[in-house]
């Protein structure tokens, strides 16, 4: 199974690296970072780069695409090369997925019309712009489109995907391998339980 993760300037690193780690551990899966052209792409803090080893044109028909989000998503919405690649690759995929605000790029490619989808809580309502039904859940599956909520939910999304694309035993084995057993020190990871003041403070941390 060939997985392509497109990178664009100011993507959020964990959006890409979380699913990458889950899927790269799975037997028979090859994960490739792609971009407009091969080379390093900087994240939304500008202090970490991931090397795209292929251009979009080099991988036109992957089995799976995982579109990350980040503060650069809004500029990327007008990146015709990226949006066109997502739209055309979707015609060939077994699964088309996103993490965080990456779902907005699926929407811009015309893939979410009439579908339930999720995203980071800060941009969830923007999915309506693309005819999607916003759903405040960690992972939402609609046919072959799978969307994950904010940042860390990309790991949940990738494990969900792996369980469907391979089998539950494989997904469970990978979960154990990466010791994904969340026990956060604070109960403040969801907008459903956060105060307005905490939400505003959280959003102020965006680069």
Tab-separated table of C-alpha atoms in Angstrom:
chain	number	residue	atom	x	y	z
A	1	UNK	CA	0.000	0.000	0.000
A	2	UNK	CA	1.504	3.299	-1.126
A	3	UNK	CA	0.736	6.277	1.109
A	4	UNK	CA	1.460	9.869	0.068
A	5	UNK	CA	1.619	12.732	2.561
A	6	UNK	CA	1.709	16.127	0.825
A	7	UNK	CA	3.728	18.850	2.499
A	8	UNK	CA	3.310	22.584	2.047
A	9	UNK	CA	4.895	25.563	3.817
A	10	UNK	CA	3.852	25.906	7.476
A	11	UNK	CA	2.223	22.507	7.897
A	12	UNK	CA	1.972	21.220	11.486
A	13	UNK	CA	4.645	18.594	12.040
A	14	UNK	CA	2.643	16.146	14.162
A	15	UNK	CA	-0.217	16.216	11.639
A	16	UNK	CA	2.176	14.561	9.192
A	17	UNK	CA	4.555	12.671	11.473
A	18	UNK	CA	1.875	11.065	13.666
A	19	UNK	CA	0.167	9.223	10.781
A	20	UNK	CA	3.556	8.622	9.147
A	21	UNK	CA	4.812	6.785	12.234
A	22	UNK	CA	1.675	4.647	12.528
A	23	UNK	CA	1.574	3.688	8.860
A	24	UNK	CA	5.321	3.281	8.352
A	25	UNK	CA	5.394	0.581	11.034
A	26	UNK	CA	2.700	-1.434	9.264
A	27	UNK	CA	3.873	-4.350	7.088
A	28	UNK	CA	3.550	-3.775	3.364
A	29	UNK	CA	3.088	-0.011	3.637
A	30	UNK	CA	5.369	2.535	1.956
A	31	UNK	CA	4.970	6.179	2.985
A	32	UNK	CA	6.269	8.988	0.773
A	33	UNK	CA	6.344	12.691	1.572
A	34	UNK	CA	5.499	14.694	-1.557
A	35	UNK	CA	5.448	18.404	-2.387
A	36	UNK	CA	5.308	20.722	-5.370
A	37	UNK	CA	8.929	19.796	-5.879
A	38	UNK	CA	11.225	17.449	-4.009
A	39	UNK	CA	13.186	18.998	-1.171
A	40	UNK	CA	12.849	20.242	2.412
A	41	UNK	CA	9.593	21.833	3.564
A	42	UNK	CA	9.474	23.858	6.796
A	43	UNK	CA	6.772	23.423	9.407
A	44	UNK	CA	4.599	26.140	10.929
A	45	UNK	CA	7.261	27.103	13.462
A	46	UNK	CA	9.972	27.315	10.816
A	47	UNK	CA	12.345	25.276	12.961
A	48	UNK	CA	11.694	21.779	11.631
A	49	UNK	CA	11.848	20.588	8.044
A	50	UNK	CA	10.771	17.338	6.457
A	51	UNK	CA	12.299	16.266	3.182
A	52	UNK	CA	9.790	15.606	0.429
A	53	UNK	CA	11.406	12.858	-1.608
A	54	UNK	CA	9.013	13.172	-4.535
A	55	UNK	CA	6.997	15.785	-6.417
A	56	UNK	CA	3.242	15.517	-6.907
A	57	UNK	CA	3.777	14.426	-10.488
A	58	UNK	CA	5.954	11.535	-9.337
A	59	UNK	CA	3.107	9.969	-7.359
A	60	UNK	CA	-0.165	10.684	-9.185
A	61	UNK	CA	-2.081	7.600	-8.023
A	62	UNK	CA	-1.255	6.600	-4.427
A	63	UNK	CA	-3.445	4.118	-2.576
A	64	UNK	CA	-3.816	6.528	0.345
A	65	UNK	CA	-3.299	10.246	0.830
A	66	UNK	CA	-2.962	11.905	4.225
A	67	UNK	CA	-3.320	15.681	4.070
A	68	UNK	CA	-1.932	17.483	7.143
A	69	UNK	CA	-3.128	20.824	8.455
A	70	UNK	CA	-1.310	23.781	9.947
A	71	UNK	CA	-1.272	27.550	9.906
A	72	UNK	CA	-0.140	27.350	6.286
A	73	UNK	CA	-3.401	25.681	5.260
A	74	UNK	CA	-5.085	28.960	4.441
A	75	UNK	CA	-2.397	29.933	1.937
A	76	UNK	CA	-2.365	26.368	0.625
A	77	UNK	CA	-6.065	26.614	-0.244
A	78	UNK	CA	-5.016	28.742	-3.212
A	79	UNK	CA	-2.157	26.411	-4.184
A	80	UNK	CA	-3.681	25.072	-7.387
A	81	UNK	CA	-0.984	22.434	-7.868
A	82	UNK	CA	-1.680	20.949	-4.435
A	83	UNK	CA	-5.469	21.142	-4.628
A	84	UNK	CA	-5.488	19.676	-8.140
A	85	UNK	CA	-3.205	16.829	-7.071
A	86	UNK	CA	-5.518	16.002	-4.154
A	87	UNK	CA	-8.559	16.041	-6.455
A	88	UNK	CA	-6.939	13.866	-9.112
A	89	UNK	CA	-5.259	11.482	-6.675
A	90	UNK	CA	-8.620	10.953	-4.961
A	91	UNK	CA	-9.889	9.342	-8.150
A	92	UNK	CA	-7.404	6.495	-7.616
A	93	UNK	CA	-7.187	6.171	-3.840
A	94	UNK	CA	-8.559	3.465	-1.618
A	95	UNK	CA	-8.607	6.051	1.154
A	96	UNK	CA	-8.398	9.831	1.162
A	97	UNK	CA	-7.671	11.251	4.600
A	98	UNK	CA	-6.792	14.426	6.444
A	99	UNK	CA	-5.692	15.667	9.837
A	100	UNK	CA	-6.707	18.915	11.497
A	101	UNK	CA	-7.282	21.789	9.023
A	102	UNK	CA	-6.108	19.506	6.222
A	103	UNK	CA	-9.800	18.705	5.795
A	104	UNK	CA	-10.247	22.224	4.402
A	105	UNK	CA	-7.946	21.210	1.560
A	106	UNK	CA	-10.119	18.176	0.895
A	107	UNK	CA	-13.037	20.569	0.805
A	108	UNK	CA	-11.262	22.928	-1.581
A	109	UNK	CA	-10.665	19.933	-3.854
A	110	UNK	CA	-14.420	19.310	-3.898
A	111	UNK	CA	-14.281	16.038	-1.984
A	112	UNK	CA	-16.490	16.817	1.023
A	113	UNK	CA	-19.760	17.935	-0.569
A	114	UNK	CA	-22.588	16.351	1.409
A	115	UNK	CA	-20.249	14.356	3.665
A	116	UNK	CA	-19.744	14.462	7.429
A	117	UNK	CA	-16.201	15.539	8.301
A	118	UNK	CA	-14.148	16.822	11.180
A	119	UNK	CA	-11.239	19.196	11.698
A	120	UNK	CA	-9.517	21.195	14.417
A	121	UNK	CA	-12.174	22.761	16.645
A	122	UNK	CA	-10.937	26.237	15.722
A	123	UNK	CA	-11.888	25.813	12.056
A	124	UNK	CA	-14.575	23.130	12.267
A	125	UNK	CA	-17.410	25.398	11.129
A	126	UNK	CA	-15.426	26.398	8.035
A	127	UNK	CA	-16.186	22.964	6.598
A	128	UNK	CA	-19.689	24.244	5.846
A	129	UNK	CA	-18.091	26.454	3.184
A	130	UNK	CA	-17.366	23.297	1.202
A	131	UNK	CA	-20.753	21.697	1.665
A	132	UNK	CA	-19.592	19.338	4.408
A	133	UNK	CA	-21.419	18.514	7.623
A	134	UNK	CA	-19.081	19.456	10.509
A	135	UNK	CA	-18.877	16.732	13.167
A	136	UNK	CA	-17.080	17.285	16.474
A	137	UNK	CA	-15.472	13.843	16.761
A	138	UNK	CA	-11.879	12.595	16.835
A	139	UNK	CA	-12.260	10.575	13.629
A	140	UNK	CA	-15.035	10.639	11.039
A	141	UNK	CA	-15.320	8.050	8.261
A	142	UNK	CA	-17.527	8.712	5.230
A	143	UNK	CA	-16.983	6.087	2.564
A	144	UNK	CA	-13.321	6.244	1.599
A	145	UNK	CA	-12.868	9.702	3.114
A	146	UNK	CA	-11.515	9.706	6.660
A	147	UNK	CA	-10.955	12.975	8.525
A	148	UNK	CA	-9.228	13.485	11.859
A	149	UNK	CA	-9.654	16.332	14.323
A	150	UNK	CA	-6.801	18.488	15.593
A	151	UNK	CA	-3.130	17.472	15.508
A	152	UNK	CA	-2.896	14.515	17.931
A	153	UNK	CA	-6.074	13.014	16.432
A	154	UNK	CA	-3.974	12.142	13.386
A	155	UNK	CA	-2.660	9.129	15.307
A	156	UNK	CA	-6.224	8.000	16.031
A	157	UNK	CA	-7.139	8.558	12.393
A	158	UNK	CA	-4.170	6.532	11.126
A	159	UNK	CA	-4.893	3.641	13.490
A	160	UNK	CA	-8.553	3.692	12.419
A	161	UNK	CA	-7.452	3.698	8.791
A	162	UNK	CA	-4.987	0.872	9.351
A	163	UNK	CA	-7.655	-1.225	11.040
A	164	UNK	CA	-9.894	-0.824	7.992
A	165	UNK	CA	-7.254	-1.011	5.264
A	166	UNK	CA	-5.428	-3.974	6.827
A	167	UNK	CA	-6.966	-5.582	9.903
A	168	UNK	CA	-7.570	-4.814	13.548
A	169	UNK	CA	-4.771	-7.089	14.759
A	170	UNK	CA	-2.230	-5.165	12.680
A	171	UNK	CA	-3.553	-1.838	13.964
A	172	UNK	CA	-3.439	-3.069	17.545
A	173	UNK	CA	0.121	-4.329	17.065
A	174	UNK	CA	1.249	-0.955	15.724
A	175	UNK	CA	-0.506	0.838	18.571
A	176	UNK	CA	1.412	-1.315	21.026
A	177	UNK	CA	4.685	-0.853	19.143
A	178	UNK	CA	4.435	2.930	19.415
A	179	UNK	CA	3.053	2.581	22.970
A	180	UNK	CA	0.116	4.805	22.166
A	181	UNK	CA	-1.661	4.741	25.522
A	182	UNK	CA	-2.697	8.349	26.201
A	183	UNK	CA	-2.762	9.389	29.843
A	184	UNK	CA	-2.623	13.186	29.640
A	185	UNK	CA	-1.687	15.099	32.794
A	186	UNK	CA	-4.532	17.581	32.291
A	187	UNK	CA	-8.167	17.262	31.282
A	188	UNK	CA	-8.047	20.158	28.841
A	189	UNK	CA	-7.676	18.545	25.445
A	190	UNK	CA	-11.153	19.171	24.076
A	191	UNK	CA	-13.063	22.296	23.151
A	192	UNK	CA	-16.173	20.516	24.437
A	193	UNK	CA	-15.007	21.012	28.019
A	194	UNK	CA	-12.800	24.110	27.719
A	195	UNK	CA	-13.780	27.578	28.873
A	196	UNK	CA	-13.976	30.428	26.383
A	197	UNK	CA	-10.927	32.004	28.006
A	198	UNK	CA	-8.921	28.792	27.618
A	199	UNK	CA	-9.973	28.473	23.968
A	200	UNK	CA	-8.857	32.029	23.257
A	201	UNK	CA	-5.554	31.423	25.007
A	202	UNK	CA	-5.031	28.208	23.024
A	203	UNK	CA	-5.675	29.948	19.722
A	204	UNK	CA	-3.198	32.676	20.650
A	205	UNK	CA	-0.457	30.026	20.558
A	206	UNK	CA	-0.839	29.522	16.815
A	207	UNK	CA	2.306	30.566	14.928
